[in-house]
PDB file of C-alpha atoms in Angstrom:
ATOM      1  CA  UNK A  15      75.548 122.839 100.777  1.00  0.00           C
ATOM      2  CA  UNK A  16      79.387 122.592  99.765  1.00  0.00           C
ATOM      3  CA  UNK A  17      81.759 125.575  99.582  1.00  0.00           C
ATOM      4  CA  UNK A  18      84.409 125.542  96.937  1.00  0.00           C
ATOM      5  CA  UNK A  19      87.562 126.747  98.604  1.00  0.00           C
ATOM      6  CA  UNK A  20      90.226 127.643  95.956  1.00  0.00           C
ATOM      7  CA  UNK A  21      92.951 128.488  98.370  1.00  0.00           C
ATOM      8  CA  UNK A  22      92.379 125.264 100.297  1.00  0.00           C
ATOM      9  CA  UNK A  23      92.200 123.386  97.069  1.00  0.00           C
ATOM     10  CA  UNK A  24      95.459 124.832  95.829  1.00  0.00           C
ATOM     11  CA  UNK A  25      97.229 124.172  98.961  1.00  0.00           C
ATOM     12  CA  UNK A  26      95.996 120.612  99.208  1.00  0.00           C
ATOM     13  CA  UNK A  27      96.829 119.858  95.472  1.00  0.00           C
ATOM     14  CA  UNK A  28     100.354 121.202  96.142  1.00  0.00           C
ATOM     15  CA  UNK A  29     100.618 118.805  99.202  1.00  0.00           C
ATOM     16  CA  UNK A  30      99.375 115.928  97.211  1.00  0.00           C
ATOM     17  CA  UNK A  31     101.634 116.514  94.328  1.00  0.00           C
ATOM     18  CA  UNK A  32     104.793 117.279  96.441  1.00  0.00           C
ATOM     19  CA  UNK A  33     104.019 114.185  98.563  1.00  0.00           C
ATOM     20  CA  UNK A  34     103.638 112.076  95.429  1.00  0.00           C
ATOM     21  CA  UNK A  35     106.907 113.490  94.023  1.00  0.00           C
ATOM     22  CA  UNK A  36     108.764 112.833  97.071  1.00  0.00           C
ATOM     23  CA  UNK A  37     107.455 109.279  97.177  1.00  0.00           C
ATOM     24  CA  UNK A  38     108.689 108.690  93.737  1.00  0.00           C
ATOM     25  CA  UNK A  39     112.072 110.152  94.480  1.00  0.00           C
ATOM     26  CA  UNK A  40     112.835 108.624  97.873  1.00  0.00           C
ATOM     27  CA  UNK A  41     111.956 105.427  99.934  1.00  0.00           C
ATOM     28  CA  UNK A  42     111.170 107.659 102.740  1.00  0.00           C
ATOM     29  CA  UNK A  43     108.035 109.568 101.512  1.00  0.00           C
ATOM     30  CA  UNK A  44     107.221 111.358 104.755  1.00  0.00           C
ATOM     31  CA  UNK A  45     108.596 114.855 104.442  1.00  0.00           C
ATOM     32  CA  UNK A  46     107.459 115.923 107.874  1.00  0.00           C
ATOM     33  CA  UNK A  47     109.298 114.932 111.117  1.00  0.00           C
ATOM     34  CA  UNK A  48     108.315 111.623 112.473  1.00  0.00           C
ATOM     35  CA  UNK A  49     109.480 110.121 115.639  1.00  0.00           C
ATOM     36  CA  UNK A  50     111.185 106.700 115.170  1.00  0.00           C
ATOM     37  CA  UNK A  51     111.139 105.292 118.758  1.00  0.00           C
ATOM     38  CA  UNK A  52     107.940 106.672 120.295  1.00  0.00           C
ATOM     39  CA  UNK A  53     104.750 104.551 120.280  1.00  0.00           C
ATOM     40  CA  UNK A  54     102.355 105.683 118.854  1.00  0.00           C
ATOM     41  CA  UNK A  55     104.130 107.436 115.895  1.00  0.00           C
ATOM     42  CA  UNK A  56     103.090 110.729 114.710  1.00  0.00           C
ATOM     43  CA  UNK A  57     103.731 113.403 112.184  1.00  0.00           C
ATOM     44  CA  UNK A  58     104.079 117.054 112.960  1.00  0.00           C
ATOM     45  CA  UNK A  59     102.337 119.089 110.274  1.00  0.00           C
ATOM     46  CA  UNK A  60     103.059 122.843 110.929  1.00  0.00           C
ATOM     47  CA  UNK A  61     102.669 122.514 114.624  1.00  0.00           C
ATOM     48  CA  UNK A  62      99.638 119.916 114.504  1.00  0.00           C
ATOM     49  CA  UNK A  63     100.554 116.323 115.621  1.00  0.00           C
ATOM     50  CA  UNK A  64      98.875 113.723 113.797  1.00  0.00           C
ATOM     51  CA  UNK A  65      99.033 110.275 115.437  1.00  0.00           C
ATOM     52  CA  UNK A  66      99.309 107.650 112.499  1.00  0.00           C
ATOM     53  CA  UNK A  67      97.601 104.994 114.515  1.00  0.00           C
ATOM     54  CA  UNK A  68      94.524 107.360 114.702  1.00  0.00           C
ATOM     55  CA  UNK A  69      94.066 107.397 110.835  1.00  0.00           C
ATOM     56  CA  UNK A  70      91.659 104.960 109.261  1.00  0.00           C
ATOM     57  CA  UNK A  71      90.321 104.539 105.652  1.00  0.00           C
ATOM     58  CA  UNK A  72      86.912 103.464 104.461  1.00  0.00           C
ATOM     59  CA  UNK A  73      86.643 102.748 100.865  1.00  0.00           C
ATOM     60  CA  UNK A  74      83.812 101.722  98.398  1.00  0.00           C
ATOM     61  CA  UNK A  75      85.255 100.060  95.464  1.00  0.00           C
ATOM     62  CA  UNK A  76      85.015  97.225  92.808  1.00  0.00           C
ATOM     63  CA  UNK A  77      87.386  94.284  92.388  1.00  0.00           C
ATOM     64  CA  UNK A  78      87.190  95.086  88.560  1.00  0.00           C
ATOM     65  CA  UNK A  79      88.713  98.504  89.120  1.00  0.00           C
ATOM     66  CA  UNK A  80      92.468  98.832  88.859  1.00  0.00           C
ATOM     67  CA  UNK A  81      92.466 102.086  90.885  1.00  0.00           C
ATOM     68  CA  UNK A  82      90.541 100.432  93.542  1.00  0.00           C
ATOM     69  CA  UNK A  83      93.098  97.496  93.717  1.00  0.00           C
ATOM     70  CA  UNK A  84      96.049  99.901  93.779  1.00  0.00           C
ATOM     71  CA  UNK A  85      94.578 101.896  96.707  1.00  0.00           C
ATOM     72  CA  UNK A  86      93.592  98.620  98.631  1.00  0.00           C
ATOM     73  CA  UNK A  87      97.341  97.714  98.391  1.00  0.00           C
ATOM     74  CA  UNK A  88      98.907 101.202  98.895  1.00  0.00           C
ATOM     75  CA  UNK A  89      96.912 102.103 102.095  1.00  0.00           C
ATOM     76  CA  UNK A  90      97.905  99.115 104.139  1.00  0.00           C
ATOM     77  CA  UNK A  91     101.610  99.511 102.863  1.00  0.00           C
ATOM     78  CA  UNK A  92     101.510 103.055 104.311  1.00  0.00           C
ATOM     79  CA  UNK A  93      99.427 102.764 107.468  1.00  0.00           C
ATOM     80  CA  UNK A  94      99.281  99.074 108.347  1.00  0.00           C
ATOM     81  CA  UNK A  95      97.065  96.089 107.738  1.00  0.00           C
ATOM     82  CA  UNK A  96      94.280  97.177 109.918  1.00  0.00           C
ATOM     83  CA  UNK A  97      94.162 100.780 108.497  1.00  0.00           C
ATOM     84  CA  UNK A  98      91.477 100.044 105.776  1.00  0.00           C
ATOM     85  CA  UNK A  99      87.863  99.001 105.872  1.00  0.00           C
ATOM     86  CA  UNK A 100      86.885  97.950 102.424  1.00  0.00           C
ATOM     87  CA  UNK A 101      83.210  97.771 100.981  1.00  0.00           C
ATOM     88  CA  UNK A 102      83.013  95.703  97.781  1.00  0.00           C
ATOM     89  CA  UNK A 103      80.262  96.921  95.468  1.00  0.00           C
ATOM     90  CA  UNK A 104      80.269  94.008  92.952  1.00  0.00           C
ATOM     91  CA  UNK A 105      77.385  91.604  93.926  1.00  0.00           C
ATOM     92  CA  UNK A 106      76.742  93.326  97.254  1.00  0.00           C
ATOM     93  CA  UNK A 107      73.361  94.829  97.510  1.00  0.00           C
ATOM     94  CA  UNK A 108      73.946  96.514 100.868  1.00  0.00           C
ATOM     95  CA  UNK A 109      77.308  98.283  99.804  1.00  0.00           C
ATOM     96  CA  UNK A 110      75.630  99.217  96.412  1.00  0.00           C
ATOM     97  CA  UNK A 111      72.702 100.843  98.128  1.00  0.00           C
ATOM     98  CA  UNK A 112      74.946 102.719 100.432  1.00  0.00           C
ATOM     99  CA  UNK A 113      77.100 103.905  97.626  1.00  0.00           C
ATOM    100  CA  UNK A 114      74.006 104.927  95.821  1.00  0.00           C
ATOM    101  CA  UNK A 115      73.122 107.125  98.752  1.00  0.00           C
ATOM    102  CA  UNK A 116      76.574 108.531  98.792  1.00  0.00           C
ATOM    103  CA  UNK A 117      76.118 109.469  95.044  1.00  0.00           C
ATOM    104  CA  UNK A 118      72.876 111.148  95.846  1.00  0.00           C
ATOM    105  CA  UNK A 119      74.193 113.357  98.615  1.00  0.00           C
ATOM    106  CA  UNK A 120      77.657 114.301  97.054  1.00  0.00           C
ATOM    107  CA  UNK A 121      77.602 113.439  93.338  1.00  0.00           C
ATOM    108  CA  UNK A 122      80.285 110.842  93.665  1.00  0.00           C
ATOM    109  CA  UNK A 123      79.834 108.169  91.113  1.00  0.00           C
ATOM    110  CA  UNK A 124      83.307 106.944  90.520  1.00  0.00           C
ATOM    111  CA  UNK A 125      85.391 104.370  92.559  1.00  0.00           C
ATOM    112  CA  UNK A 126      87.346 104.286  94.634  1.00  0.00           C
ATOM    113  CA  UNK A 127      85.410 106.363  97.043  1.00  0.00           C
ATOM    114  CA  UNK A 128      87.591 106.785 100.163  1.00  0.00           C
ATOM    115  CA  UNK A 129      86.832 108.400 103.419  1.00  0.00           C
ATOM    116  CA  UNK A 130      89.788 109.330 105.691  1.00  0.00           C
ATOM    117  CA  UNK A 131      89.016 109.405 109.443  1.00  0.00           C
ATOM    118  CA  UNK A 132      91.020 110.518 112.362  1.00  0.00           C
ATOM    119  CA  UNK A 133      90.197 109.303 115.875  1.00  0.00           C
ATOM    120  CA  UNK A 134      87.044 108.158 114.338  1.00  0.00           C
ATOM    121  CA  UNK A 135      85.856 111.311 112.873  1.00  0.00           C
ATOM    122  CA  UNK A 136      85.524 111.866 109.139  1.00  0.00           C
ATOM    123  CA  UNK A 137      88.167 114.486 107.805  1.00  0.00           C
ATOM    124  CA  UNK A 138      88.217 114.017 103.972  1.00  0.00           C
ATOM    125  CA  UNK A 139      86.404 112.039 101.089  1.00  0.00           C
ATOM    126  CA  UNK A 140      88.083 111.436  97.774  1.00  0.00           C
ATOM    127  CA  UNK A 141      86.586 110.248  94.480  1.00  0.00           C
ATOM    128  CA  UNK A 142      89.496 108.340  92.840  1.00  0.00           C
ATOM    129  CA  UNK A 143      93.000 107.761  93.701  1.00  0.00           C
ATOM    130  CA  UNK A 144      95.069 110.129  95.686  1.00  0.00           C
ATOM    131  CA  UNK A 145      98.539 110.257  97.206  1.00  0.00           C
ATOM    132  CA  UNK A 146      98.213 108.276 100.505  1.00  0.00           C
ATOM    133  CA  UNK A 147     101.592 109.622 101.785  1.00  0.00           C
ATOM    134  CA  UNK A 148      99.966 112.961 102.007  1.00  0.00           C
ATOM    135  CA  UNK A 149      97.197 111.758 104.425  1.00  0.00           C
ATOM    136  CA  UNK A 150      98.670 113.425 107.541  1.00  0.00           C
ATOM    137  CA  UNK A 151      98.746 116.864 105.772  1.00  0.00           C
ATOM    138  CA  UNK A 152      95.277 116.289 104.537  1.00  0.00           C
ATOM    139  CA  UNK A 153      93.979 115.483 108.047  1.00  0.00           C
ATOM    140  CA  UNK A 154      95.769 118.405 109.441  1.00  0.00           C
ATOM    141  CA  UNK A 155      94.350 120.837 106.944  1.00  0.00           C
ATOM    142  CA  UNK A 156      90.924 119.606 107.530  1.00  0.00           C
ATOM    143  CA  UNK A 157      91.173 119.745 111.241  1.00  0.00           C
ATOM    144  CA  UNK A 158      92.777 123.243 111.093  1.00  0.00           C
ATOM    145  CA  UNK A 159      89.872 124.462 108.843  1.00  0.00           C
ATOM    146  CA  UNK A 160      87.278 122.732 111.088  1.00  0.00           C
ATOM    147  CA  UNK A 161      85.759 120.990 108.185  1.00  0.00           C
ATOM    148  CA  UNK A 162      85.570 117.990 106.009  1.00  0.00           C
ATOM    149  CA  UNK A 163      87.473 118.170 102.725  1.00  0.00           C
ATOM    150  CA  UNK A 164      85.836 116.668  99.557  1.00  0.00           C
ATOM    151  CA  UNK A 165      87.764 116.021  96.375  1.00  0.00           C
ATOM    152  CA  UNK A 166      84.951 115.162  93.754  1.00  0.00           C
ATOM    153  CA  UNK A 167      85.276 115.484  89.948  1.00  0.00           C
ATOM    154  CA  UNK A 168      88.580 117.097  90.037  1.00  0.00           C
ATOM    155  CA  UNK A 169      87.383 119.931  92.438  1.00  0.00           C
ATOM    156  CA  UNK A 170      88.132 120.610  96.084  1.00  0.00           C
ATOM    157  CA  UNK A 171      85.402 121.533  98.558  1.00  0.00           C
ATOM    158  CA  UNK A 172      85.133 122.243 102.288  1.00  0.00           C
ATOM    159  CA  UNK A 173      82.266 121.334 104.437  1.00  0.00           C
ATOM    160  CA  UNK A 174      82.422 123.507 107.442  1.00  0.00           C
ATOM    161  CA  UNK A 175      81.651 121.985 110.713  1.00  0.00           C
ATOM    162  CA  UNK A 176      80.121 124.993 112.107  1.00  0.00           C
ATOM    163  CA  UNK A 177      77.566 125.412 109.195  1.00  0.00           C
ATOM    164  CA  UNK A 178      74.279 123.584 110.045  1.00  0.00           C
ATOM    165  CA  UNK A 179      73.863 122.518 106.374  1.00  0.00           C
ATOM    166  CA  UNK A 180      77.396 121.027 106.290  1.00  0.00           C
ATOM    167  CA  UNK A 181      76.955 119.480 109.705  1.00  0.00           C
ATOM    168  CA  UNK A 182      73.678 117.665 108.350  1.00  0.00           C
ATOM    169  CA  UNK A 183      75.598 116.259 105.374  1.00  0.00           C
ATOM    170  CA  UNK A 184      78.804 115.405 107.429  1.00  0.00           C
ATOM    171  CA  UNK A 185      76.652 113.350 109.795  1.00  0.00           C
ATOM    172  CA  UNK A 186      75.104 111.461 106.887  1.00  0.00           C
ATOM    173  CA  UNK A 187      78.563 110.805 105.406  1.00  0.00           C
ATOM    174  CA  UNK A 188      79.837 109.507 108.643  1.00  0.00           C
ATOM    175  CA  UNK A 189      76.918 107.138 108.913  1.00  0.00           C
ATOM    176  CA  UNK A 190      77.501 105.751 105.264  1.00  0.00           C
ATOM    177  CA  UNK A 191      81.240 105.411 105.600  1.00  0.00           C
ATOM    178  CA  UNK A 192      82.072 104.770 109.182  1.00  0.00           C
ATOM    179  CA  UNK A 193      78.773 103.157 110.636  1.00  0.00           C
ATOM    180  CA  UNK A 194      78.083 101.506 107.248  1.00  0.00           C
ATOM    181  CA  UNK A 195      74.549 102.224 107.717  1.00  0.00           C
ATOM    182  CA  UNK A 196      71.628 103.532 105.600  1.00  0.00           C
ATOM    183  CA  UNK A 197      70.527 107.133 105.778  1.00  0.00           C
ATOM    184  CA  UNK A 198      67.148 108.696 104.811  1.00  0.00           C
ATOM    185  CA  UNK A 199      68.440 110.574 101.862  1.00  0.00           C
ATOM    186  CA  UNK A 200      65.144 112.480 101.268  1.00  0.00           C
ATOM    187  CA  UNK A 201      65.246 113.655 104.969  1.00  0.00           C
ATOM    188  CA  UNK A 202      68.822 114.815 104.629  1.00  0.00           C
ATOM    189  CA  UNK A 203      67.987 116.787 101.469  1.00  0.00           C
ATOM    190  CA  UNK A 204      65.029 118.300 103.075  1.00  0.00           C
ATOM    191  CA  UNK A 205      67.070 119.344 106.130  1.00  0.00           C
ATOM    192  CA  UNK A 206      69.738 120.790 103.680  1.00  0.00           C
ATOM    193  CA  UNK A 207      67.032 122.754 101.893  1.00  0.00           C
ATOM    194  CA  UNK A 208      65.505 124.073 105.130  1.00  0.00           C
ATOM    195  CA  UNK A 209      68.839 125.078 106.508  1.00  0.00           C
ATOM    196  CA  UNK A 210      69.765 126.908 103.320  1.00  0.00           C
ATOM    197  CA  UNK A 211      67.072 129.588 104.075  1.00  0.00           C
ATOM    198  CA  UNK A 212      67.918 130.222 107.703  1.00  0.00           C
TER     199      UNK A 212
END
């Protein structure tokens, strides 16, 4: 179902760490070239243009979680007030049910659980905090790998879009995060098992 990609993981981890270090050392945390007068603004990541206004975040979190509060502040600071859709889990039955489905399909049990989309298409999912400044690099890496990057329990994975098993899971994750709707977990799991033999 999920392919562990060590090379991609190491590259992404380096990007996240370098991005975090540059954010700490400089008020301009973007190490890629960014236009200052063009609208919409974009970042060039090794020849791939990532338009910042096409990036959106979807987050399941809890008001009691300090990591969730931090990410709820940091994302809008970096990408604007309308860049985040937040789903509160405390005392919300619908959000809790959807988060339970996410847990069954991916193993994510911690919050924040954050999906990054580009132009409405899911590109990456993180369990826990990450360096938001590195988002253009994360999106470009996912697009160039033609997959969805998962960071779960300290491990990096790639769901390849051209793999039927991965495609089934990507569709379910898109529904849970972006459409904010329930999926039939048993049906998804059955499809994943049947696609694994063919």
